[in-house]
Short mmCIF file of C-alpha atoms and ligand atoms in Angstrom, two decimals:
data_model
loop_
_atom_site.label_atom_id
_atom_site.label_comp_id
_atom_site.label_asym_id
_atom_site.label_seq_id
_atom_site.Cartn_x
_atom_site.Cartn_y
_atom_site.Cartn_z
CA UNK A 195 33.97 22.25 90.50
CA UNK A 196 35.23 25.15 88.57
CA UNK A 197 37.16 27.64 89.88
CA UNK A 198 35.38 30.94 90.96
CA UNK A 199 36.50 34.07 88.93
CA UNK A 200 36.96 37.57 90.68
CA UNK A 201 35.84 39.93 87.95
CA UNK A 202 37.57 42.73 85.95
CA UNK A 203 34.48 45.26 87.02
CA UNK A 204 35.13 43.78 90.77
CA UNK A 205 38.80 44.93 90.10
CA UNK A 206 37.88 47.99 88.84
CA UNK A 207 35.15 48.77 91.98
CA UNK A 208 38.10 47.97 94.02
CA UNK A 209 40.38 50.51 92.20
CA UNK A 210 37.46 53.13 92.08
CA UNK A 211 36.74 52.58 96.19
CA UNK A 212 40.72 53.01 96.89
CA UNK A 213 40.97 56.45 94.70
CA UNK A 214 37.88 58.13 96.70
CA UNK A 215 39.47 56.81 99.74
CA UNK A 216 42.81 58.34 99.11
CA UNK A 217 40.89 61.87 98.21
CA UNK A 218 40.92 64.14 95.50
CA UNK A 219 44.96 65.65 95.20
CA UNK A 220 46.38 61.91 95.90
CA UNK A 221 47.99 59.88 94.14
CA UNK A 222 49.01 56.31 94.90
CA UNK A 223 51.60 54.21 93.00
CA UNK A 224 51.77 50.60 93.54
CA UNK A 225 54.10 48.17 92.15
CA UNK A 226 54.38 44.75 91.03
CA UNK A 227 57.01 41.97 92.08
CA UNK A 228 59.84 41.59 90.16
CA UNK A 229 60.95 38.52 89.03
CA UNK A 230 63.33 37.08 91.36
CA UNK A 231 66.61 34.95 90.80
CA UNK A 232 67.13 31.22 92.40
CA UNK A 233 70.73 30.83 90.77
CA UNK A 234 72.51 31.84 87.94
CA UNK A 235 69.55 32.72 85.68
CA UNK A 236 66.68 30.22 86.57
CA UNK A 237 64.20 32.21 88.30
CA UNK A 238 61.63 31.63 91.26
CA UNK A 239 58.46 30.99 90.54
CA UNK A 240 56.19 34.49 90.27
CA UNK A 241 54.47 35.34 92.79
CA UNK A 242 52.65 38.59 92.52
CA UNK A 243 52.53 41.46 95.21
CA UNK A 244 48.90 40.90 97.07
CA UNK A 245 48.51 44.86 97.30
CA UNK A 246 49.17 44.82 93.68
CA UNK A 247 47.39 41.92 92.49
CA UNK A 248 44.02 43.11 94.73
CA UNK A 249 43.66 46.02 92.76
CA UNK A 250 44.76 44.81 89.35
CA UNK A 251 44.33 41.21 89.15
CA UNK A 252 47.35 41.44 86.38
CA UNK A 253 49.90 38.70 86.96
CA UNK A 254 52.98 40.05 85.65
CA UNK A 255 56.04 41.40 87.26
CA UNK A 256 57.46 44.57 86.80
CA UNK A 257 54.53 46.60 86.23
CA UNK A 258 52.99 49.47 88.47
CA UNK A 259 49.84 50.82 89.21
CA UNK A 260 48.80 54.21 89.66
CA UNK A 261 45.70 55.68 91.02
CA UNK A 262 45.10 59.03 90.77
CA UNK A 263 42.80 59.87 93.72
CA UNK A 264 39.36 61.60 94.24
CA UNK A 265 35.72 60.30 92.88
CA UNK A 266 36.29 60.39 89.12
CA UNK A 267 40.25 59.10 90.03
CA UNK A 268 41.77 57.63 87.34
CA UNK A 269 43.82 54.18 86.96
CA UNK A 270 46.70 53.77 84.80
CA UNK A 271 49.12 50.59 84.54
CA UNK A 272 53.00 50.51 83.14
CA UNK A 273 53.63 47.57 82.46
CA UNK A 274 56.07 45.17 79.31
CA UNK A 275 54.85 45.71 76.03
CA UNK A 276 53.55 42.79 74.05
CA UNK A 277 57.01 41.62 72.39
CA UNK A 278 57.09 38.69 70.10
CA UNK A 279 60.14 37.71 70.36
CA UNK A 280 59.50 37.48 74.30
CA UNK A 281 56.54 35.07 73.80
CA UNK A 282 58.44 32.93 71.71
CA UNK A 283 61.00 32.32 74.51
CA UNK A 284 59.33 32.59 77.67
CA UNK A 285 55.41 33.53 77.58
CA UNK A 286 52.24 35.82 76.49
CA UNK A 287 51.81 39.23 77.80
CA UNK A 288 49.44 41.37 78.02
CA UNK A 289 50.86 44.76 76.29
CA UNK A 290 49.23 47.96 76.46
CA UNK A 291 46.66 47.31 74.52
CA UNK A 292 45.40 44.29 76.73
CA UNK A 293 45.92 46.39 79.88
CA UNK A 294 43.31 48.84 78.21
CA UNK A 295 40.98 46.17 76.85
CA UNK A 296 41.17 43.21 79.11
CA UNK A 297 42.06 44.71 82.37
CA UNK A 298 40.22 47.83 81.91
CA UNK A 299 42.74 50.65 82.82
CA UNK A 300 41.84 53.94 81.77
CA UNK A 301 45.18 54.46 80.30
CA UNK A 302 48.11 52.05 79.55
CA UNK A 303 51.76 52.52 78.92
CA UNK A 304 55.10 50.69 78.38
CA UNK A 305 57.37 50.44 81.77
CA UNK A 306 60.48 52.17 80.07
CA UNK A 307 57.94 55.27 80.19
CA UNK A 308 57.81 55.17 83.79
CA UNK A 309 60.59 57.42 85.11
CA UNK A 310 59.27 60.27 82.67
CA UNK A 311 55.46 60.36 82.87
CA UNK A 312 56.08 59.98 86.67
CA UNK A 313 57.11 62.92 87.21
CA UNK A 314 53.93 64.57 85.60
CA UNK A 315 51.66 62.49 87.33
CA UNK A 316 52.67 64.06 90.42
CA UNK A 317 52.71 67.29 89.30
CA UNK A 318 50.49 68.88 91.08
CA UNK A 319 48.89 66.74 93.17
CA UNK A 320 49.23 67.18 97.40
CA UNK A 321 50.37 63.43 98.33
CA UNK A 322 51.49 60.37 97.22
CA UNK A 323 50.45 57.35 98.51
CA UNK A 324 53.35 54.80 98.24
CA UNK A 325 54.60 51.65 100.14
CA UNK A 326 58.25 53.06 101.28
CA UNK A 327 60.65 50.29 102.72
CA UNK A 328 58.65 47.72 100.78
CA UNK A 329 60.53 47.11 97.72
CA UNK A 330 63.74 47.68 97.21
CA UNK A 331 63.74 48.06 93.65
CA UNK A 332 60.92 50.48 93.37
CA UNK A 333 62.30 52.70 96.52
CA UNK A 334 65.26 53.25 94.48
CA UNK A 335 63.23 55.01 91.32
CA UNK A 336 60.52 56.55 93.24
CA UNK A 337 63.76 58.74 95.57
CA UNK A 338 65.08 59.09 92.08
CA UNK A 339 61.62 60.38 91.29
CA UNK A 340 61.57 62.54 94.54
CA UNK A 341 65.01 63.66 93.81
CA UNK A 342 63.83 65.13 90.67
CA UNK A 343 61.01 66.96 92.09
CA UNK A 344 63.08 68.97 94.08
CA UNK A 345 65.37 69.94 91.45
CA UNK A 346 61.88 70.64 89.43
CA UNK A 347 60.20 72.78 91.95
CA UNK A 348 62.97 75.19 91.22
CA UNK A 349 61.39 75.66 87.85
CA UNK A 350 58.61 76.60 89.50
CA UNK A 351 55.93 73.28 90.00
CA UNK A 352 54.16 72.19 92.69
CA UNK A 353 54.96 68.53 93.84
CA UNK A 354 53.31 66.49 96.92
CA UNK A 355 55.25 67.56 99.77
CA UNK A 356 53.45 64.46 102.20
CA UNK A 357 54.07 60.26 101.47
CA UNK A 358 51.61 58.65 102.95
CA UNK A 359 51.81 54.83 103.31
CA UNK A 360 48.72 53.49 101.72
CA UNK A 361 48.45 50.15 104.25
CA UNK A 362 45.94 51.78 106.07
CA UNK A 363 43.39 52.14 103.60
CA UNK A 364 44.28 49.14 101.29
CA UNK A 365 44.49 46.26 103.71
CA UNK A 366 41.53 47.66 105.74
CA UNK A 367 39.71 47.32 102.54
CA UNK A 368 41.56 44.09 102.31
CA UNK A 369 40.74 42.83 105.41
CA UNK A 370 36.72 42.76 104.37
CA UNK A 371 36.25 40.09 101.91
CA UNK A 372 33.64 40.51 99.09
CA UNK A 373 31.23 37.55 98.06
CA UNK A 374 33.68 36.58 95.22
CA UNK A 375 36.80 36.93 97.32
CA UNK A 376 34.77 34.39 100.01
CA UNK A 377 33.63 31.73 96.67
CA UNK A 378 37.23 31.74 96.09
CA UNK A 379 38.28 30.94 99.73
CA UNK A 380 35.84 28.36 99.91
CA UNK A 381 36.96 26.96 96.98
CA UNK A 382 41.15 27.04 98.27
CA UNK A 383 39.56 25.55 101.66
CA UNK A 384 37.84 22.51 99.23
CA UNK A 385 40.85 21.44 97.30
CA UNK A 386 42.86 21.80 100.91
CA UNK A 387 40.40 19.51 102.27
CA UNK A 388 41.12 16.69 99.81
CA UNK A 389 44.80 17.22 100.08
CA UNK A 390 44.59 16.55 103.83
CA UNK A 391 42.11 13.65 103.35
CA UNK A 392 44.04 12.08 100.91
CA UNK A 393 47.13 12.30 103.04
CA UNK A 394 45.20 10.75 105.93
CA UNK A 395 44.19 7.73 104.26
CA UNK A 396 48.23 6.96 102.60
CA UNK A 397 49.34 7.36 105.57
CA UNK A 398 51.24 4.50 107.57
CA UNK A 399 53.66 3.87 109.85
CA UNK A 400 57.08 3.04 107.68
CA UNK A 401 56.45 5.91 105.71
CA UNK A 402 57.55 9.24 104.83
CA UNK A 403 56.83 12.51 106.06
CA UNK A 404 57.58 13.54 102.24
CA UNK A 405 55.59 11.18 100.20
CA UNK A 406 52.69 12.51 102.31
CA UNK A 407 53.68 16.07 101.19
CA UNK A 408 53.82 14.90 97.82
CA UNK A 409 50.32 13.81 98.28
CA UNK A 410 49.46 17.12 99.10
CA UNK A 411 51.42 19.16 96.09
CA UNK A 412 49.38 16.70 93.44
CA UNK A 413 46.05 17.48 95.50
CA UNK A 414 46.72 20.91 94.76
CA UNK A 415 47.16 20.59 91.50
CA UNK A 416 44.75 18.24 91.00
CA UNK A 417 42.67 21.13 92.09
CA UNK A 418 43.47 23.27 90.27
CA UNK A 419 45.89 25.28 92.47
CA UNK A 420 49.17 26.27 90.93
CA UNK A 421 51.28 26.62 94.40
CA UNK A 422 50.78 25.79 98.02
CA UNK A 423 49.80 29.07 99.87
CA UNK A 424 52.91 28.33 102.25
CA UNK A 425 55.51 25.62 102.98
CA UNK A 426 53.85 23.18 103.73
CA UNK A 427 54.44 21.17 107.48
CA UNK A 428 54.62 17.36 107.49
CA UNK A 429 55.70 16.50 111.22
CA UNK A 430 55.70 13.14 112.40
CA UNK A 431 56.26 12.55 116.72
CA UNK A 432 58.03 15.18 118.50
CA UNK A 433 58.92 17.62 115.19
CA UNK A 434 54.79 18.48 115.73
CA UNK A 435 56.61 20.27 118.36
CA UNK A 436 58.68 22.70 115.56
CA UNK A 437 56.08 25.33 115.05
CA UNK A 438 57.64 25.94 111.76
CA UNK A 439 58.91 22.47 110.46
CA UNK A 440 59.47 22.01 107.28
CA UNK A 441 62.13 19.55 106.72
CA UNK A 442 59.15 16.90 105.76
CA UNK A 443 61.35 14.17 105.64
CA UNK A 444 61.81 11.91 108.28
CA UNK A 445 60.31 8.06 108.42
CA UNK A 446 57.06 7.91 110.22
CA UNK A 447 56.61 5.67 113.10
CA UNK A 448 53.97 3.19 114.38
CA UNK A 449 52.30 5.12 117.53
CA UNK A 450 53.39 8.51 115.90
CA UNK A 451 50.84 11.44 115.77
CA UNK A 452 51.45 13.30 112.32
CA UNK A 453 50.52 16.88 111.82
CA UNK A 454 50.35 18.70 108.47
CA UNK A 455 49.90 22.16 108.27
CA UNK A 456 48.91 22.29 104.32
CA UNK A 457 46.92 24.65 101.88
CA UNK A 458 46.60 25.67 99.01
CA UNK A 459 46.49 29.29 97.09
CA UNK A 460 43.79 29.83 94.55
CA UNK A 461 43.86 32.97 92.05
CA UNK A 462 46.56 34.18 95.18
CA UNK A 463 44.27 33.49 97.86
CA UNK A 464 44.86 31.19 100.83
CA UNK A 465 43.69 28.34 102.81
CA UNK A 466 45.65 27.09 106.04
CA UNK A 467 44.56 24.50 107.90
CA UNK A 468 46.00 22.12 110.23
CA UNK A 469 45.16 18.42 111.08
CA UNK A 470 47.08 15.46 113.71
CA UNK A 471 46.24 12.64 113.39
CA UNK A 472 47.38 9.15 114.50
CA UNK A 473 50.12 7.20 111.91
CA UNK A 474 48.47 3.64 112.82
CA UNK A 475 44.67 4.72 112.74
CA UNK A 476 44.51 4.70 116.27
CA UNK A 477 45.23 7.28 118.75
CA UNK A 478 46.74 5.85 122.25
CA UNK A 479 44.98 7.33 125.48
CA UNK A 480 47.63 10.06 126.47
CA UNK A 481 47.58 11.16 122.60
CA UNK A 482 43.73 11.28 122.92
CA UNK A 483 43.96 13.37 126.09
CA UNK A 484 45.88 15.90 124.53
CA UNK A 485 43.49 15.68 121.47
CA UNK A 486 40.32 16.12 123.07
CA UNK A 487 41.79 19.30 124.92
CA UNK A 488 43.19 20.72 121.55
CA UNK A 489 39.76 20.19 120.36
CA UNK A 490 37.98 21.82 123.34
CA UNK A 491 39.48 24.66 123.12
CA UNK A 492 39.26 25.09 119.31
CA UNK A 493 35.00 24.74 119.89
CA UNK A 494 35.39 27.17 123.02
CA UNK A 495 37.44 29.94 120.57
CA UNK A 496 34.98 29.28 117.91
CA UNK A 497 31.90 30.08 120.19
CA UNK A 498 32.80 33.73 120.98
CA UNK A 499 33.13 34.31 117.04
CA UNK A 500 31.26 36.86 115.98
CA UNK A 501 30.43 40.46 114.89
CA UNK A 502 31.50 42.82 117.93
CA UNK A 503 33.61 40.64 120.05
CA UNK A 504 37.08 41.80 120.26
CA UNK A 505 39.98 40.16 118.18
CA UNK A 506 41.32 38.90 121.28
CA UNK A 507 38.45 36.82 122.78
CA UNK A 508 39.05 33.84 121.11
CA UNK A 509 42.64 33.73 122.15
CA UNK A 510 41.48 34.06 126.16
CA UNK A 511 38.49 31.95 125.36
CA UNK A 512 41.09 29.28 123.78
CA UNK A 513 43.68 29.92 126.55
CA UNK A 514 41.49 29.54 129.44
CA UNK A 515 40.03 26.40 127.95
CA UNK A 516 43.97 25.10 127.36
CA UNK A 517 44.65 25.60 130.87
CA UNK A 518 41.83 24.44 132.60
CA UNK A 519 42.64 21.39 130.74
CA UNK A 520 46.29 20.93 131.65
CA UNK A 521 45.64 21.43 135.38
CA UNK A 522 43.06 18.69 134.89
CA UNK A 523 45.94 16.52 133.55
CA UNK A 524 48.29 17.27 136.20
CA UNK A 525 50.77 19.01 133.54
CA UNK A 526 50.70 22.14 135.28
CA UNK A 527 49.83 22.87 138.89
CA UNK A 528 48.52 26.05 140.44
CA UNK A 529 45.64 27.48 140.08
CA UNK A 530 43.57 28.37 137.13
CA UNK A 531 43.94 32.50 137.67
CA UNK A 532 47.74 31.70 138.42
CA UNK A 533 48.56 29.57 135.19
CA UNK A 534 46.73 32.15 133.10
CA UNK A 535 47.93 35.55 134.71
CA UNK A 536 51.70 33.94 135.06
CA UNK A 537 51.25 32.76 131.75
CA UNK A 538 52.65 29.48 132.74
CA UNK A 539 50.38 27.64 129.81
CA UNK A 540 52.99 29.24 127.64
CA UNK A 541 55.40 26.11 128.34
CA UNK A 542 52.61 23.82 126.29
CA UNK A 543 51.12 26.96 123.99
CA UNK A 544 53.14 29.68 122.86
CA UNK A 545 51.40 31.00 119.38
CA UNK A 546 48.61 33.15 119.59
CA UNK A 547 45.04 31.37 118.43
CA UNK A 548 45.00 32.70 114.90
CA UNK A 549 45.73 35.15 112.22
CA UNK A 550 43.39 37.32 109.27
CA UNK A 551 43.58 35.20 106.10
CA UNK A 552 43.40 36.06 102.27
CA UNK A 553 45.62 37.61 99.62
CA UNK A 554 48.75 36.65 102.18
CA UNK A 555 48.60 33.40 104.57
CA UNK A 556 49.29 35.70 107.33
CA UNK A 557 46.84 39.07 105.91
CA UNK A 558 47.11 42.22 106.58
CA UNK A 559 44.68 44.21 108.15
CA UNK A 560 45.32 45.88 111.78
CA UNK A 561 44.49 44.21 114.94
CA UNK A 562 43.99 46.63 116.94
CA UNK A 563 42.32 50.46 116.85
CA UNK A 564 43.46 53.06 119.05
CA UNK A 565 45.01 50.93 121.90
CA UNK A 566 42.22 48.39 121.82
CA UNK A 567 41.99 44.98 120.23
CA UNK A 568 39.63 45.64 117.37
CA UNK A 569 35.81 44.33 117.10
CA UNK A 570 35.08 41.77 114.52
CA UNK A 571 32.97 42.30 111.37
CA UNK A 572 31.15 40.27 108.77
CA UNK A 573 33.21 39.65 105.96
CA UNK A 574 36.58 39.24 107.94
CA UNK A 575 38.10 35.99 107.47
CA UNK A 576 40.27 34.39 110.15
CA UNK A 577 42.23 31.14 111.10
CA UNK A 578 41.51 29.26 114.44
CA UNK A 579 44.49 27.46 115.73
CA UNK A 580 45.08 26.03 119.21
CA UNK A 581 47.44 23.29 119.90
CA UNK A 582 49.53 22.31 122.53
CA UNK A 583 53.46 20.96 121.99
CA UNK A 584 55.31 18.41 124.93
CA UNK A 585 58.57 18.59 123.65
CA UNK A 586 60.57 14.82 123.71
CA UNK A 587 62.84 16.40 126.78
CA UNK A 588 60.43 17.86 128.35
CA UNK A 589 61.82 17.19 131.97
CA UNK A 590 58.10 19.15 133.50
CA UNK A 591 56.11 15.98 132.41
CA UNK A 592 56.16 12.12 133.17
CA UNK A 593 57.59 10.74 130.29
CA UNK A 594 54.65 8.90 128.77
CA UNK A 595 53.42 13.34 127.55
CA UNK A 596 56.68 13.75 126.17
CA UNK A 597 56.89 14.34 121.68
CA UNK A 598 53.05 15.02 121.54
CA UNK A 599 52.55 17.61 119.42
CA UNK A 600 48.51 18.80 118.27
CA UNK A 601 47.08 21.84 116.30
CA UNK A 602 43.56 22.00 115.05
CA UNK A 603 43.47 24.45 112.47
CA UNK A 604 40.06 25.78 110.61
CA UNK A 605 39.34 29.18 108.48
CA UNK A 606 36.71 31.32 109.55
CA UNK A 607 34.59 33.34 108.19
CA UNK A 608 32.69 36.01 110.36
CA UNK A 609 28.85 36.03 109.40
CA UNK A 610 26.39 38.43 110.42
CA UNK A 611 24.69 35.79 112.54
CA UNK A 612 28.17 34.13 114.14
CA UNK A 613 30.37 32.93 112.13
CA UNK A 614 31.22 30.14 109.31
CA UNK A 615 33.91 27.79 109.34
CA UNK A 616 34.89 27.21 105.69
CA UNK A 617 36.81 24.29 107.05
CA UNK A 618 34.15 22.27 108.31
CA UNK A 619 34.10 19.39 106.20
CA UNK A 620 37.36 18.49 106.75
CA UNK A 621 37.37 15.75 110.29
CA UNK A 622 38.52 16.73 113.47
CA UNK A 623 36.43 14.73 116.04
CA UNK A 624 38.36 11.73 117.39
CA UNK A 625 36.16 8.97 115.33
CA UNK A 626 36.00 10.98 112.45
CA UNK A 627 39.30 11.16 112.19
CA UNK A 628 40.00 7.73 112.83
CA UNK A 629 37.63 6.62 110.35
CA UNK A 630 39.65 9.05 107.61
CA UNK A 631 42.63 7.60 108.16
CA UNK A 632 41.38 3.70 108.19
CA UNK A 633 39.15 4.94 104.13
CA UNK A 634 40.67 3.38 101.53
N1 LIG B 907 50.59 27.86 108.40
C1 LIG B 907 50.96 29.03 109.09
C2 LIG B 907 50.08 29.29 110.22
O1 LIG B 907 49.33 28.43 110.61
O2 LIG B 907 50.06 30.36 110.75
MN1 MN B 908 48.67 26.82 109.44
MN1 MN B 909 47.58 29.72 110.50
#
C-alpha cells in the first residue's frame, strides 16, 4: 500500500476557499511551529501547526503564511532560505524558490523579511485574521507589528482596525474532510490496525505493557508513519481505569484485560482507536459482562450516526445503553430515568462518547451552533468511544467487578447514507477477538 498524497492544487483550493471566505479587505497571517527545545540544544521532534500545515502542506518551522483575502486573494509564504551550509549540518529546505515552484505560492520571501513587508501587507486592508493567544512567539512580533501601525497611522495610512480570530472559518473548513484527506485517514486507520493486531497476538501474561508499545512504534513505522498521533496507552488490569495512562510499563498478568489506546499519524493526520482485550486469550465471565455492554453500547452510538442527527445523540444513545446495562448487572440500582438524569452512570463512565478527528487527535471544529449541539454532515469524521472503568477500590461493587477497565474505540466517517467506520477491520466481537489474540 502506498501512502495517499494530498496534492499541491488541493493545497492551493484550500488556500483559494479560505481567502474568499475571509472577504475582500482581509488579511490572514498564519504561522508555523517553531522548533522546540528538549534540553540543552537537542530539539523535539517537529511537529507542524495543523492550521498551518492544512493550508500549506510545507513542513518546516518558522515560516508564515499569509493570505490576502477576497476571490483573486493572494498567498505568500516567509519562510528559511535555502542555505548550504544548513543542509550540510542538519537538512534540505525548501528556499524561496521551492516555495514558488513546488508549493505553489504566488510570492515567496526569506523570514528575516517578515517584520518589514508586514507592515505593507496590512496597509490598507480592513482586518486581519490572526490566531492571538496561540503562539507565543508570533504574538510577540505581530503586537510589535500592531505597535508600529499606530505609530504609522500618524503618517497618515490606513491599517485594519478589527483582529479577527480565523478558527471559525479554518477549522469549519477543517472539520469537512475532502476525498484525499478521507484516503489518508483510511490509510492511518490501516497501519493502526496492524499495530493493534500485532500487539494482540505478542501478547502474554509475564509480559510487558512496554514491549507491547514497542510493537506498536515499529508497526507504525513499518507503515510508513513517522510518529504516533498521540501517546500511546498500554494498560494492563486496573490502570485501564487511568483514562490517560501512559506509564506503559508494568508486567502483565495472567487473567488481566489489556487496553491500548494506539494510532498512528500519517502526512499529520490521525487515527485513534482503542481495543481490551484478554492477556491469556480468554476473557473470564465478569470481564465478558462488562465487554459485551462496552460493545452494546458502541453498536447503539453507531446506529444514530448520520447526516442530521445532533452531535450529541450518540453520547445519550451510548449512555442510555451503558446504564441500562449496569442496572441489569446490579452495579447500580435505581431506575433507568434516575441513573441517567442523576447522572449516577458517571461513577463507571465519565468521558463523553467521542471527539472530531483529523489534522489534531482531538480536531477542531465547533460542537455546537447557536446554543444547540450541531447536526452532523457527510464528510465529518469522528471517534466512537464508550467504555466503562471499576476502579480496584471500588467499595460500590462486589469485589469480583473491581480493576476492569474497557473502551471500544472506532473512527467514523459520516456518509451520506449513514455512516462508515474506517475502523472496521480491526476485531471487537468477543470471538474475534479471542481468535486475534490466540493467531500466531
Ligand atoms: N486517545 C485519545 C482519545 O481517545 O481521546
Ligand atoms: Mn483514543
Ligand atoms: Mn479518542
Amino acid at each position: 500500500m502506498t501512502i495517499p498524497e494530498i496534492t499541491t492544487e488541493e493545497y492551493q483550493q484550500r488556500r483559494s476557499q479560505f481567502a474568499m471566505r475571509i472577504g475582500a479587505h482581509s488579511i490572514a497571517i498564519i504561522p508555523a511551529a517553531v522548533e522546540l527545545y528538549r534540553n540543552a540544544d537537542v530539539t523535539h521532534s517537529f511537529r507542524q501547526n495543523s492550521d498551518f500545515y492544512y493550508l500549506s502542506g510545507f513542513n518546516e518551522p518558522d515560516a508564515v503564511l499569509i493570505i490576502i483575502g477576497g476571490d483573486a486573494g493572494e498567498d505568500i509564504l516567509f519562510c528559511h532560505p535555502y542555505d548550504p551550509h544548513y543542509e550540510i549540518w542538519n537538512g534540505r529546505r525548501a528556499g524561496v524558490e521551492g516555495a514558488i515552484d513546488t508549493y505553489r505560492f504566488a510570492r515567496a520571501y526569506p523570514i528575516a523579511e517578515l517584520n518589514k513587508r508586514l507592515l505593507e501587507l496590512c496597509r490598507g486592508k480592513e482586518r486581519i485574521y490572526y490566531p492571538l493567544g496561540r503562539h507565543t512567539h508570533s504574538d510577540q512580533w505581530m503586537l510589535h507589528t500592531i505597535k508600529e501601525m499606530y505609530q504609522n497611522h500618524r503618517a497618515g495610512f490606513h491599517y485594519p482596525e478589527q483582529i479577527y480570530l480565523p478558527n471559525h472559518i479554518l477549522h469549519d473548513m477543517r472539520l469537512h474532510k475532502s476525498h484525499a484527506e478521507i484516503a489518508v485517514m483510511r490509510y492511518a486507520a490501516a497501519v493502526s490496525i496492524d499495530a493493534h493486531l500485532c500487539a494482540m497476538r505478542n501478547c502474554h501474561p509475564g509480559g510487558s505493557e512496554h514491549d507491547l508499545s514497542t510493537d506498536l512504534i515499529h508497526q507504525f513505522h513499518l507503515g510508513g508513519a513517522t510518529h504516533p498521533a498521540y501517546g500511546s496507552i498500554v494498560a494492563a488490569g486496573s490502570n485501564a481505569c487511568i483514562l490517560h495512562y501512559n506509564d506503559n510499563c508494568a508486567t502483565i498478568a495472567d487473567g488481566d484485560l489489556v487496553l491500548i489506546d494506539a494510532g498512528c499519524e500519517i502526512d499529520c493526520y490521525a487515527a485513534d482507536i482503542t481495543r481490551t482485550f484478554p492477556a491469556n486469550g480468554r476473557f473470564t465471565p465478569r470481564q465478558r459482562d462488562i465487554y459485551s455492554l462496552v460493545l452494546q453500547a458502541q453498536k447503539d452510538a453507531l446506529a444514530v450516526i448520520r447526516p442530521g442527527k445532533s452531535w450529541n445523540d450518540f453520547h445519550d444513545s451510548a449512555v442510555s445503553s451503558l446504564s441500562q446495562g449496569l442496572l441489569d448487572l446490579g452495579l447500580l440500582q435505581g431506575s433507568i430515568e434516575e441513573v441517567i438524569d442523576k447522572k449516577l452512570y458517571q461513577q463507571f463512565y465519565m468521558h463523553r462518547t467521542g471527539h472530531w478527528l483529523g489534522l489534531d487527535v482531538h480536531d477542531v471544529g465547533s460542537y455546537e451552533h447557536n446554543g444547540q449541539w450541531r447536526h452532523l454532515e457527510p464528510g465529518m469524521v469522528m471517534t466512537v468511544e464508550p467504555g466503562l472503568y471499576i476502579t480496584e477500590n471500588c467499595s460500590a461493587v462486589d469485589a469480583q467487578w473491581r480493576g476492569i477497565g474497557v473502551r471500544i474505540e472506532d473512527n467514523v466517517l459520516v456518509t451520506p447514507e449513514g455512516n462508515e467506520v474506517l475502523t472496521q477491520a480491526l476485531p471487537k466481537e468477543i470471538d474475534e477477538v479471542e481468535a486475534a489474540c490466540a493467531a500466531l
